[in-house]
């Protein structure tokens, strides 16, 4: 991986230093990225079922956080902010894709989801039986441990909706035949 | 929950982000820093060019004509918003279910509220902080910010993000919630004159922390007060109450305990709100309540302009309930229903 270089090169060829606080900001952001990006990526993969989407959403989220990094002291929970940005972007894409698909073909299951994950077919089916919103609720509540009110804030819904989505997701994962052997 | 965690582990153990992700991220950060400056220069140049062209046109025509309601030559400059990503909010006819898109250049936002005269929208053009409120003609023209960071250079962090626009009955003002979107703080309510841009802070609320901080402000039909909800209790065990505050300022008074998302009927005699178990109706003073429809995940109820129906969302679907009978009909998938007219909703994703 590259390291942060505290220099920029002017068009004229003269090398000038960046302000020290900018350099320190980059270093802190890079540290935060190293600590968080794999977890965010896996969570987004779990929600989207698509590696490319997870990568794009992850990059987009970190870029938006970077644009606000100078105000980081005001952000109560940068991780929650990352997820919220990512979920907003995912919801936008998901609806556009669903609308486009509905116009062209009858609704059907997403056969291309989770193709990058090596797992048994029945486990894959468990995931496909859950909607992306249910998987998102499970990520936030069960895997990341956010209380339902904070998860609701991240997903942009009411706490009761988060609890319902998580309950539905758990029932789906536990209730499908063969799940206990997964 | 071991089952969920085990499924997650199996789904993701072989899937890792690209090891060059950090390097790409650093490049994007620096590119964003450089392009941010370039965009600022281009935006200034574009505004100067627009002003020059506008002056030329005015000089040729002599007098400005056909001034749209809500616009003024002395208003903040109409910054042309960039072309939005493919829009997601649709008009939906509640009788036929037929949908059609909003104008593309103002799409991609949230909570599109039509003015009382049906000619303009107030809406949030984007979803992540900093959040602004914009106003545009319903055909998508004349889109410009009226609240939020871009319009208030002196704004404190506590009011840089603007949410929940609602029109005054005469269409001259918008009430909204200004807060710091990075925090869980409540913020306060503000009223902005759409034509002049003059902004007034309406409340000085105790900054209760809440994961559900949205105050859902709405004008009373006579324009003299704002109904809104406010959280009560510690953040880990919270409920909400409906309050009313005079538009001219003063103390807020409680309307109804344990209720949120309240709004007045068009004739001002009733309110609707959500509480556990569903969407409720009550007299305007909060008394004499009755359950309209059940649904413990119902939220955002909205009166139709003629006051005979209430649209609301529940678990990712939008419904319309008849006020007299309580019969509810599912309209479409989506959220944040707002009435465009008595037959048409604007529904978000």
Short mmCIF file of C-alpha atoms in Angstrom, two decimals:
data_model
loop_
_atom_site.label_atom_id
_atom_site.label_comp_id
_atom_site.label_asym_id
_atom_site.label_seq_id
_atom_site.Cartn_x
_atom_site.Cartn_y
_atom_site.Cartn_z
CA UNK A 1 0.00 0.00 0.00
CA UNK A 2 1.18 3.54 -0.71
CA UNK A 3 2.04 5.92 2.10
CA UNK A 4 0.74 9.44 2.45
CA UNK A 5 3.21 11.89 1.01
CA UNK A 6 3.05 15.35 2.50
CA UNK A 7 4.11 17.14 -0.67
CA UNK A 8 2.36 18.40 -3.72
CA UNK A 9 3.89 19.36 -7.00
CA UNK A 10 2.92 22.63 -8.62
CA UNK A 11 2.46 22.86 -12.34
CA UNK A 12 5.69 24.82 -12.52
CA UNK A 13 7.60 21.97 -10.97
CA UNK A 14 8.16 23.61 -7.61
CA UNK A 15 7.60 21.31 -4.67
CA UNK A 16 5.72 22.86 -1.80
CA UNK A 17 4.71 21.29 1.49
CA UNK A 18 1.11 20.79 2.55
CA UNK A 19 0.11 22.34 5.85
CA UNK A 20 0.98 20.06 8.72
CA UNK A 21 -2.61 19.81 9.94
CA UNK A 22 -3.65 18.60 6.48
CA UNK A 23 -0.97 15.94 6.64
CA UNK A 24 -2.06 14.85 10.09
CA UNK A 25 -5.64 14.73 8.92
CA UNK A 26 -4.73 12.42 6.05
CA UNK A 27 -2.77 10.17 8.38
CA UNK A 28 -5.71 9.88 10.80
CA UNK A 29 -8.08 9.21 7.94
CA UNK A 30 -5.81 6.55 6.50
CA UNK A 31 -5.67 4.88 9.89
CA UNK A 32 -9.44 5.00 10.15
CA UNK A 33 -9.74 3.55 6.66
CA UNK A 34 -7.39 0.70 7.46
CA UNK A 35 -9.33 -0.09 10.61
CA UNK A 36 -12.80 0.10 9.12
CA UNK A 37 -12.81 -0.64 5.44
CA UNK A 38 -12.79 -4.43 5.55
CA UNK A 39 -15.63 -4.56 8.04
CA UNK A 40 -17.64 -2.09 6.00
CA UNK A 41 -16.90 -4.01 2.81
CA UNK A 42 -18.05 -7.33 4.27
CA UNK A 43 -21.19 -5.74 5.66
CA UNK A 44 -22.00 -4.17 2.33
CA UNK A 45 -21.32 -7.45 0.56
CA UNK A 46 -23.74 -9.16 2.93
CA UNK A 47 -26.39 -6.59 2.10
CA UNK A 48 -25.83 -6.29 -1.64
CA UNK A 49 -24.60 -9.80 -2.46
CA UNK A 50 -22.38 -8.23 -5.08
CA UNK A 51 -18.66 -7.62 -4.77
CA UNK A 52 -18.50 -4.75 -7.24
CA UNK A 53 -21.40 -2.93 -5.58
CA UNK A 54 -19.85 -3.41 -2.16
CA UNK A 55 -16.54 -1.99 -3.38
CA UNK A 56 -18.18 1.01 -5.00
CA UNK A 57 -20.41 1.76 -2.04
CA UNK A 58 -17.47 1.43 0.33
CA UNK A 59 -15.30 3.77 -1.72
CA UNK A 60 -18.13 6.26 -2.10
CA UNK A 61 -18.79 6.27 1.64
CA UNK A 62 -15.19 6.86 2.56
CA UNK A 63 -14.88 9.59 -0.03
CA UNK A 64 -17.90 11.40 1.39
CA UNK A 65 -16.50 11.00 4.88
CA UNK A 66 -13.20 12.36 3.63
CA UNK A 67 -14.96 15.45 2.32
CA UNK A 68 -16.24 16.06 5.84
CA UNK A 69 -13.11 14.93 7.65
CA UNK A 70 -12.22 18.48 8.69
CA UNK A 71 -15.38 18.38 10.80
CA UNK A 72 -14.69 14.95 12.27
CA UNK A 73 -14.82 16.27 15.82
CA UNK A 74 -18.51 17.00 15.30
CA UNK A 75 -19.34 13.51 14.04
CA UNK A 76 -20.56 11.44 16.96
CA UNK A 77 -20.00 8.12 15.26
CA UNK A 78 -17.97 8.06 12.03
CA UNK A 79 -18.71 4.37 11.56
CA UNK A 80 -22.44 4.99 11.75
CA UNK A 81 -22.02 7.88 9.31
CA UNK A 82 -20.22 5.57 6.89
CA UNK A 83 -22.99 3.01 7.04
CA UNK A 84 -25.68 5.63 6.65
CA UNK A 85 -24.05 7.05 3.54
CA UNK A 86 -23.57 3.56 2.14
CA UNK A 87 -27.17 2.52 2.88
CA UNK A 88 -28.53 5.71 1.32
CA UNK A 89 -26.54 5.03 -1.81
CA UNK A 90 -27.53 1.38 -1.86
CA UNK A 91 -31.23 2.22 -1.48
CA UNK A 92 -30.99 4.62 -4.41
CA UNK A 93 -29.33 2.05 -6.62
CA UNK A 94 -31.59 -0.76 -5.51
CA UNK A 95 -34.75 1.13 -6.30
CA UNK A 96 -33.51 2.28 -9.69
CA UNK A 97 -32.49 -1.26 -10.57
CA UNK A 98 -35.77 -2.70 -9.31
CA UNK A 99 -37.78 -0.16 -11.28
CA UNK A 100 -35.80 -0.84 -14.43
CA UNK A 101 -36.12 -4.58 -13.99
CA UNK A 102 -39.85 -4.37 -13.33
CA UNK A 103 -40.36 -2.57 -16.59
CA UNK A 104 -38.42 -5.14 -18.60
CA UNK A 105 -39.14 -8.48 -16.99
CA UNK A 106 -41.40 -10.01 -14.37
CA UNK A 107 -40.05 -9.83 -10.85
CA UNK A 108 -37.80 -12.72 -10.00
CA UNK A 109 -35.02 -13.68 -7.67
CA UNK A 110 -31.60 -12.18 -8.07
CA UNK A 111 -29.69 -15.15 -9.46
CA UNK A 112 -26.38 -13.30 -9.57
CA UNK A 113 -26.13 -12.42 -5.89
CA UNK A 114 -23.40 -13.93 -3.70
CA UNK A 115 -21.63 -15.60 -6.61
CA UNK A 116 -18.26 -14.55 -5.12
CA UNK A 117 -18.94 -16.26 -1.83
CA UNK A 118 -18.00 -19.90 -1.55
CA UNK A 119 -20.77 -21.51 0.42
CA UNK A 120 -23.32 -24.23 0.17
CA UNK A 121 -26.33 -23.73 -2.02
CA UNK A 122 -28.75 -23.93 0.89
CA UNK A 123 -26.89 -21.21 2.78
CA UNK A 124 -26.88 -19.05 -0.31
CA UNK A 125 -30.62 -19.56 -0.60
CA UNK A 126 -31.06 -18.40 3.00
CA UNK A 127 -29.48 -15.13 2.07
CA UNK A 128 -31.49 -14.77 -1.11
CA UNK A 129 -34.71 -15.39 0.82
CA UNK A 130 -33.93 -12.31 2.92
CA UNK A 131 -34.48 -8.94 1.35
CA UNK A 132 -31.57 -6.50 1.26
CA UNK A 133 -33.33 -4.35 3.88
CA UNK A 134 -33.64 -7.33 6.18
CA UNK A 135 -29.99 -8.14 5.69
CA UNK A 136 -29.09 -4.52 6.38
CA UNK A 137 -31.07 -4.59 9.62
CA UNK A 138 -29.34 -7.82 10.65
CA UNK A 139 -25.94 -6.29 9.95
CA UNK A 140 -26.63 -3.24 12.06
CA UNK A 141 -28.49 -4.88 14.94
CA UNK A 142 -27.11 -8.40 15.22
CA UNK A 143 -23.63 -8.07 13.81
CA UNK A 144 -22.60 -4.53 14.69
CA UNK A 145 -24.69 -4.34 17.83
CA UNK A 146 -26.41 -1.01 17.23
CA UNK A 147 -29.56 -0.46 19.27
CA UNK A 148 -32.65 -0.37 17.11
CA UNK A 149 -33.03 3.37 17.48
CA UNK A 150 -29.56 4.05 16.16
CA UNK A 151 -29.93 1.44 13.44
CA UNK A 152 -33.16 3.18 12.47
CA UNK A 153 -31.29 6.44 12.15
CA UNK A 154 -28.76 4.80 9.88
CA UNK A 155 -31.37 3.14 7.69
CA UNK A 156 -33.67 6.15 7.66
CA UNK A 157 -36.66 4.29 9.10
CA UNK A 158 -38.43 4.06 12.43
CA UNK A 159 -37.04 1.88 15.21
CA UNK A 160 -40.08 -0.38 15.01
CA UNK A 161 -39.37 -0.93 11.34
CA UNK A 162 -35.80 -1.93 12.13
CA UNK A 163 -36.98 -4.40 14.73
CA UNK A 164 -39.50 -5.84 12.31
CA UNK A 165 -36.90 -6.18 9.56
CA UNK A 166 -34.43 -7.86 11.89
CA UNK A 167 -37.09 -10.23 13.21
CA UNK A 168 -38.17 -11.15 9.71
CA UNK A 169 -34.56 -11.71 8.69
CA UNK A 170 -33.84 -13.97 11.64
CA UNK A 171 -36.99 -15.98 11.04
CA UNK A 172 -36.05 -16.43 7.41
CA UNK A 173 -32.53 -17.56 8.22
CA UNK A 174 -33.63 -19.92 10.96
CA UNK A 175 -36.85 -21.11 9.45
CA UNK A 176 -35.70 -22.38 6.06
CA UNK A 177 -35.35 -26.15 5.97
CA UNK A 178 -31.75 -27.25 6.19
CA UNK A 179 -30.56 -24.02 7.77
CA UNK A 180 -29.68 -25.74 11.02
CA UNK A 181 -27.15 -27.88 9.17
CA UNK A 182 -25.43 -24.86 7.59
CA UNK B 1 -27.54 -14.47 17.40
CA UNK B 2 -25.21 -17.26 16.41
CA UNK B 3 -27.27 -18.29 13.37
CA UNK B 4 -27.05 -14.88 11.75
CA UNK B 5 -23.40 -14.53 12.64
CA UNK B 6 -22.62 -17.95 11.25
CA UNK B 7 -24.38 -17.19 7.98
CA UNK B 8 -22.53 -13.88 7.80
CA UNK B 9 -19.23 -15.62 8.41
CA UNK B 10 -19.88 -18.15 5.68
CA UNK B 11 -21.02 -15.49 3.24
CA UNK B 12 -18.05 -13.22 3.71
CA UNK B 13 -15.05 -15.28 4.80
CA UNK B 14 -13.75 -15.74 1.26
CA UNK B 15 -14.64 -12.24 0.13
CA UNK B 16 -12.24 -9.46 0.95
CA UNK B 17 -11.78 -5.95 -0.38
CA UNK B 18 -9.16 -5.38 -3.00
CA UNK B 19 -5.77 -4.95 -1.25
CA UNK B 20 -5.15 -1.84 -3.35
CA UNK B 21 -8.29 -0.23 -1.93
CA UNK B 22 -6.34 2.11 0.33
CA UNK B 23 -4.12 3.37 -2.44
CA UNK B 24 -7.15 4.02 -4.65
CA UNK B 25 -8.85 5.78 -1.76
CA UNK B 26 -5.89 8.08 -1.21
CA UNK B 27 -5.87 8.96 -4.91
CA UNK B 28 -9.58 9.71 -4.80
CA UNK B 29 -9.14 11.88 -1.71
CA UNK B 30 -6.52 13.99 -3.38
CA UNK B 31 -8.48 14.16 -6.59
CA UNK B 32 -11.51 15.32 -4.61
CA UNK B 33 -9.44 18.00 -2.90
CA UNK B 34 -8.16 19.29 -6.24
CA UNK B 35 -11.48 19.05 -8.06
CA UNK B 36 -13.25 20.73 -5.15
CA UNK B 37 -11.21 23.85 -5.78
CA UNK B 38 -11.75 23.56 -9.52
CA UNK B 39 -15.52 23.18 -9.05
CA UNK B 40 -15.57 26.28 -6.87
CA UNK B 41 -13.83 28.33 -9.56
CA UNK B 42 -16.14 26.99 -12.26
CA UNK B 43 -19.23 27.70 -10.15
CA UNK B 44 -18.18 31.32 -9.63
CA UNK B 45 -17.47 31.72 -13.34
CA UNK B 46 -20.85 30.20 -14.19
CA UNK B 47 -22.72 32.55 -11.86
CA UNK B 48 -20.90 35.58 -13.27
CA UNK B 49 -21.76 34.45 -16.79
CA UNK B 50 -25.43 33.91 -15.85
CA UNK B 51 -25.66 37.36 -14.29
CA UNK B 52 -24.10 38.91 -17.40
CA UNK B 53 -26.51 37.11 -19.73
CA UNK B 54 -29.45 37.98 -17.50
CA UNK B 55 -28.51 41.66 -17.50
CA UNK B 56 -28.28 41.56 -21.29
CA UNK B 57 -31.74 40.02 -21.63
CA UNK B 58 -33.27 42.49 -19.21
CA UNK B 59 -31.72 45.39 -21.03
CA UNK B 60 -33.29 44.20 -24.27
CA UNK B 61 -36.72 43.51 -22.82
CA UNK B 62 -36.97 46.57 -20.67
CA UNK B 63 -39.19 45.25 -17.86
CA UNK B 64 -39.18 41.90 -16.16
CA UNK B 65 -42.50 40.10 -16.65
CA UNK B 66 -44.19 36.89 -15.56
CA UNK B 67 -42.55 36.81 -12.18
CA UNK B 68 -43.28 33.39 -10.71
CA UNK B 69 -44.85 33.35 -7.27
CA UNK B 70 -42.21 33.13 -4.62
CA UNK B 71 -39.40 34.60 -6.71
CA UNK B 72 -37.95 38.04 -6.37
CA UNK B 73 -35.21 39.96 -8.02
CA UNK B 74 -33.84 40.57 -4.56
CA UNK B 75 -33.92 36.89 -3.55
CA UNK B 76 -30.71 34.94 -3.11
CA UNK B 77 -29.15 34.14 -6.51
CA UNK B 78 -30.80 31.19 -8.18
CA UNK B 79 -27.95 28.75 -8.33
CA UNK B 80 -28.70 26.23 -11.01
CA UNK B 81 -28.43 22.85 -9.39
CA UNK B 82 -26.42 20.24 -11.27
CA UNK B 83 -28.30 17.61 -13.20
CA UNK B 84 -29.28 15.00 -10.66
CA UNK B 85 -28.73 11.31 -10.88
CA UNK B 86 -31.72 9.38 -12.30
CA UNK B 87 -34.63 10.35 -10.08
CA UNK B 88 -36.43 8.02 -7.74
CA UNK B 89 -39.56 9.86 -6.62
CA UNK B 90 -42.64 9.31 -8.72
CA UNK B 91 -46.09 10.76 -9.11
CA UNK B 92 -48.54 7.94 -8.45
CA UNK B 93 -52.23 8.12 -9.32
CA UNK B 94 -54.02 6.55 -6.37
CA UNK B 95 -56.88 5.27 -8.49
CA UNK B 96 -54.95 3.66 -11.33
CA UNK B 97 -51.54 3.11 -9.75
CA UNK B 98 -49.95 4.61 -12.83
CA UNK B 99 -46.67 6.33 -12.01
CA UNK B 100 -44.62 8.95 -13.76
CA UNK B 101 -41.32 10.54 -12.80
CA UNK B 102 -40.66 13.94 -11.32
CA UNK B 103 -38.64 16.34 -13.48
CA UNK B 104 -35.19 14.84 -13.80
CA UNK B 105 -33.19 17.87 -12.71
CA UNK B 106 -34.83 18.00 -9.29
CA UNK B 107 -35.12 14.27 -8.74
CA UNK B 108 -33.00 12.16 -6.45
CA UNK B 109 -34.04 14.05 -3.36
CA UNK B 110 -36.49 13.46 -0.56
CA UNK B 111 -39.81 14.68 0.84
CA UNK B 112 -41.27 16.71 -2.04
CA UNK B 113 -43.97 18.96 -0.63
CA UNK B 114 -46.10 20.92 -3.08
CA UNK B 115 -47.06 24.50 -2.27
CA UNK B 116 -50.71 25.29 -1.52
CA UNK B 117 -51.19 26.77 -4.98
CA UNK B 118 -49.68 23.68 -6.60
CA UNK B 119 -46.93 25.51 -8.47
CA UNK B 120 -43.78 24.74 -6.48
CA UNK B 121 -42.00 22.02 -4.53
CA UNK B 122 -40.01 22.34 -1.34
CA UNK B 123 -37.74 19.36 -0.89
CA UNK B 124 -34.39 18.02 0.29
CA UNK B 125 -32.19 17.64 -2.79
CA UNK B 126 -29.92 15.08 -1.24
CA UNK B 127 -29.71 12.63 1.60
CA UNK B 128 -26.35 13.07 3.35
CA UNK B 129 -25.12 16.06 5.35
CA UNK B 130 -24.91 18.94 4.55
CA UNK B 131 -28.65 18.83 3.92
CA UNK B 132 -30.36 21.78 2.25
CA UNK B 133 -33.95 22.62 1.44
CA UNK B 134 -34.64 23.72 -2.09
CA UNK B 135 -37.63 25.21 -3.82
CA UNK B 136 -38.40 24.65 -7.49
CA UNK B 137 -41.31 25.07 -9.84
CA UNK B 138 -43.13 21.80 -10.37
CA UNK B 139 -41.76 21.66 -13.90
CA UNK B 140 -38.27 21.61 -12.43
CA UNK B 141 -37.31 25.19 -13.28
CA UNK B 142 -35.98 27.82 -10.91
CA UNK B 143 -34.56 25.34 -8.44
CA UNK B 144 -32.67 27.09 -5.65
CA UNK B 145 -31.74 26.55 -2.02
CA UNK B 146 -33.67 28.39 0.66
CA UNK B 147 -32.32 26.78 3.84
CA UNK B 148 -29.24 24.94 4.93
CA UNK B 149 -25.52 25.51 4.82
CA UNK B 150 -25.33 26.97 1.33
CA UNK B 151 -27.73 29.78 2.15
CA UNK B 152 -26.54 30.75 5.60
CA UNK B 153 -22.89 31.73 5.70
CA UNK B 154 -23.19 32.66 9.34
CA UNK B 155 -24.99 29.49 10.39
CA UNK B 156 -23.78 27.80 13.52
CA UNK B 157 -23.16 24.05 13.32
CA UNK B 158 -26.45 23.58 15.15
CA UNK B 159 -28.47 24.73 12.15
CA UNK B 160 -26.49 23.88 9.06
CA UNK B 161 -28.69 20.99 7.98
CA UNK B 162 -32.34 21.55 7.13
CA UNK B 163 -35.10 18.97 7.25
CA UNK B 164 -38.84 18.59 7.01
CA UNK B 165 -40.00 21.54 4.89
CA UNK B 166 -43.68 22.42 5.21
CA UNK B 167 -45.47 25.33 3.52
CA UNK B 168 -47.45 28.06 5.22
CA UNK B 169 -51.09 28.20 4.06
CA UNK B 170 -50.41 31.29 1.93
CA UNK B 171 -47.31 29.73 0.34
CA UNK B 172 -45.01 32.55 1.38
CA UNK B 173 -43.03 30.72 4.05
CA UNK B 174 -41.56 27.34 4.84
CA UNK B 175 -41.01 25.92 8.30
CA UNK B 176 -38.16 23.47 8.75
CA UNK B 177 -35.95 21.86 11.35
CA UNK B 178 -32.38 23.12 11.42
CA UNK B 179 -29.85 20.95 13.17
CA UNK B 180 -26.36 19.52 12.98
CA UNK B 181 -26.71 16.36 10.92
CA UNK B 182 -23.57 14.85 12.36
CA UNK B 183 -25.01 14.65 15.83
CA UNK B 184 -28.06 13.23 17.54
CA UNK B 185 -29.10 16.68 18.75
CA UNK B 186 -32.57 17.94 18.10
CA UNK B 187 -31.85 21.38 16.67
CA UNK B 188 -34.61 23.97 16.42
CA UNK B 189 -37.45 25.07 14.19
CA UNK B 190 -37.00 27.90 11.72
CA UNK B 191 -39.27 29.76 9.35
CA UNK B 192 -37.92 31.16 6.10
CA UNK B 193 -39.61 33.63 3.81
CA UNK B 194 -39.36 31.97 0.41
CA UNK B 195 -39.30 35.25 -1.49
CA UNK B 196 -36.89 37.27 0.63
CA UNK B 197 -34.85 34.51 2.22
CA UNK B 198 -35.32 36.09 5.65
CA UNK B 199 -35.06 33.39 8.28
CA UNK B 200 -36.47 33.41 11.80
CA UNK B 201 -35.66 30.99 14.57
CA UNK B 202 -38.91 29.87 16.13
CA UNK B 203 -37.82 27.76 19.07
CA UNK B 204 -35.10 27.49 21.69
CA UNK B 205 -35.51 23.82 22.55
CA UNK B 206 -33.58 21.83 25.06
CA UNK B 207 -31.12 19.84 22.94
CA UNK B 208 -32.33 16.37 23.79
CA UNK B 209 -30.32 13.63 22.14
CA UNK B 210 -32.42 11.23 20.09
CA UNK B 211 -31.82 8.60 17.45
CA UNK B 212 -35.19 9.58 16.00
CA UNK B 213 -34.72 13.35 16.06
CA UNK B 214 -37.11 14.39 13.27
CA UNK B 215 -39.66 16.92 14.57
CA UNK B 216 -42.04 16.75 11.57
CA UNK B 217 -43.19 20.40 11.73
CA UNK B 218 -46.43 21.54 10.04
CA UNK B 219 -48.33 24.81 9.92
CA UNK B 220 -51.85 25.02 11.25
CA UNK B 221 -54.35 25.81 8.46
CA UNK B 222 -54.77 29.35 9.77
CA UNK B 223 -51.01 29.84 9.67
CA UNK B 224 -50.72 30.94 13.29
CA UNK B 225 -48.96 27.96 14.83
CA UNK B 226 -46.67 25.02 14.12
CA UNK B 227 -47.32 21.50 15.34
CA UNK B 228 -44.27 19.33 15.87
CA UNK B 229 -43.06 16.37 17.92
CA UNK B 230 -40.33 16.36 20.47
CA UNK B 231 -38.62 13.41 22.18
CA UNK B 232 -38.92 12.89 25.89
CA UNK B 233 -36.69 10.87 28.19
CA UNK B 234 -33.20 9.39 27.92
CA UNK B 235 -31.96 8.35 24.51
CA UNK B 236 -32.06 4.66 25.37
CA UNK B 237 -35.71 4.73 26.43
CA UNK B 238 -37.48 7.50 24.63
CA UNK B 239 -40.97 8.50 23.66
CA UNK B 240 -42.37 11.52 21.81
CA UNK B 241 -45.04 14.14 22.35
CA UNK B 242 -46.86 16.51 20.04
CA UNK B 243 -46.41 20.21 20.73
CA UNK B 244 -47.66 23.46 19.26
CA UNK B 245 -45.78 26.77 19.10
CA UNK B 246 -47.07 30.13 17.87
CA UNK B 247 -45.57 31.36 14.61
CA UNK B 248 -44.90 34.73 16.21
CA UNK B 249 -42.86 32.97 18.88
CA UNK B 250 -43.53 32.15 22.48
CA UNK B 251 -43.88 29.10 24.64
CA UNK B 252 -44.75 25.77 23.12
CA UNK B 253 -47.72 23.91 24.56
CA UNK B 254 -48.37 20.19 24.64
CA UNK B 255 -51.01 18.89 22.26
CA UNK B 256 -50.83 15.17 22.86
CA UNK B 257 -48.47 12.88 24.78
CA UNK B 258 -46.95 9.77 23.24
CA UNK B 259 -47.58 10.80 19.65
CA UNK B 260 -45.52 11.86 16.66
CA UNK B 261 -45.74 12.85 12.97
CA UNK B 262 -48.73 15.08 13.70
CA UNK B 263 -50.46 17.41 11.23
CA UNK B 264 -53.73 19.34 11.03
CA UNK B 265 -56.62 18.53 8.73
CA UNK B 266 -57.16 21.15 6.01
CA UNK B 267 -60.18 22.55 7.88
CA UNK B 268 -58.17 22.75 11.10
CA UNK B 269 -60.62 20.72 13.19
CA UNK B 270 -58.60 17.53 13.55
CA UNK B 271 -55.09 16.21 13.75
CA UNK B 272 -53.62 12.93 12.61
CA UNK B 273 -50.60 11.32 14.22
CA UNK B 274 -48.95 7.96 14.77
CA UNK B 275 -48.70 6.08 17.99
CA UNK B 276 -48.25 2.43 18.86
CA UNK B 277 -50.76 0.34 16.95
CA UNK B 278 -51.35 2.72 14.09
CA UNK B 279 -52.53 6.02 12.64
CA UNK B 280 -54.85 8.05 14.87
CA UNK B 281 -57.20 10.98 14.60
CA UNK B 282 -58.06 13.45 17.31
CA UNK B 283 -59.59 16.87 17.72
CA UNK B 284 -57.24 19.73 17.03
CA UNK B 285 -56.61 20.18 20.75
CA UNK B 286 -55.54 16.54 21.02
CA UNK B 287 -58.67 15.27 22.71
CA UNK B 288 -61.23 12.69 21.54
CA UNK B 289 -58.88 10.42 19.76
CA UNK B 290 -59.84 7.44 17.63
CA UNK B 291 -57.81 4.83 15.80
CA UNK B 292 -58.01 5.27 12.04
CA UNK B 293 -55.96 2.27 10.88
CA UNK B 294 -53.84 -0.30 12.66
CA UNK B 295 -50.19 -0.83 11.88
CA UNK B 296 -47.44 -0.63 14.47
CA UNK B 297 -44.96 0.36 11.79
CA UNK B 298 -47.10 3.13 10.32
CA UNK B 299 -45.53 6.56 9.97
CA UNK B 300 -45.67 9.89 8.13
CA UNK B 301 -49.46 10.26 7.78
CA UNK B 302 -50.50 13.04 5.40
CA UNK B 303 -53.91 14.63 4.83
CA UNK B 304 -55.15 14.88 1.27
CA UNK B 305 -55.91 18.48 0.22
CA UNK B 306 -59.67 17.84 0.49
CA UNK B 307 -59.26 16.27 3.92
CA UNK B 308 -61.06 13.03 3.05
CA UNK B 309 -58.04 10.74 2.90
CA UNK B 310 -54.78 10.14 4.74
CA UNK B 311 -51.72 8.66 3.07
CA UNK B 312 -49.14 6.92 5.21
CA UNK B 313 -46.33 4.44 4.95
CA UNK B 314 -46.01 1.10 6.71
CA UNK B 315 -43.15 -1.36 6.32
CA UNK B 316 -42.00 -0.03 2.99
CA UNK B 317 -45.45 0.37 1.42
CA UNK B 318 -47.68 3.38 0.98
CA UNK B 319 -51.37 3.24 1.83
CA UNK B 320 -54.31 5.60 1.59
CA UNK B 321 -57.00 5.45 4.27
CA UNK B 322 -60.46 6.91 3.97
CA UNK B 323 -60.99 9.22 6.94
CA UNK B 324 -64.68 8.48 7.29
CA UNK B 325 -64.56 4.70 7.08
CA UNK B 326 -60.99 3.85 8.05
CA UNK B 327 -60.65 1.60 5.02
CA UNK B 328 -57.06 1.51 3.82
CA UNK B 329 -55.86 0.62 0.34
CA UNK B 330 -52.31 -0.25 -0.58
CA UNK B 331 -51.03 2.09 -3.29
CA UNK B 332 -47.40 1.27 -4.00
CA UNK B 333 -44.05 0.28 -2.59
CA UNK B 334 -42.21 3.25 -1.19
CA UNK B 335 -42.06 5.83 1.56
CA UNK B 336 -42.55 9.51 2.42
CA UNK B 337 -45.90 9.96 0.66
CA UNK B 338 -46.85 13.57 -0.06
CA UNK B 339 -50.01 14.68 -1.84
CA UNK B 340 -49.62 16.47 -5.15
CA UNK B 341 -53.39 16.75 -5.50
CA UNK B 342 -56.38 14.76 -4.28
CA UNK B 343 -55.72 12.02 -6.82
CA UNK B 344 -51.94 11.90 -6.93
CA UNK B 345 -49.23 11.11 -4.42
CA UNK B 346 -45.51 11.71 -4.67
CA UNK B 347 -43.84 8.61 -3.33
CA UNK B 348 -40.20 8.06 -2.53
CA UNK B 349 -38.09 4.92 -2.52
#
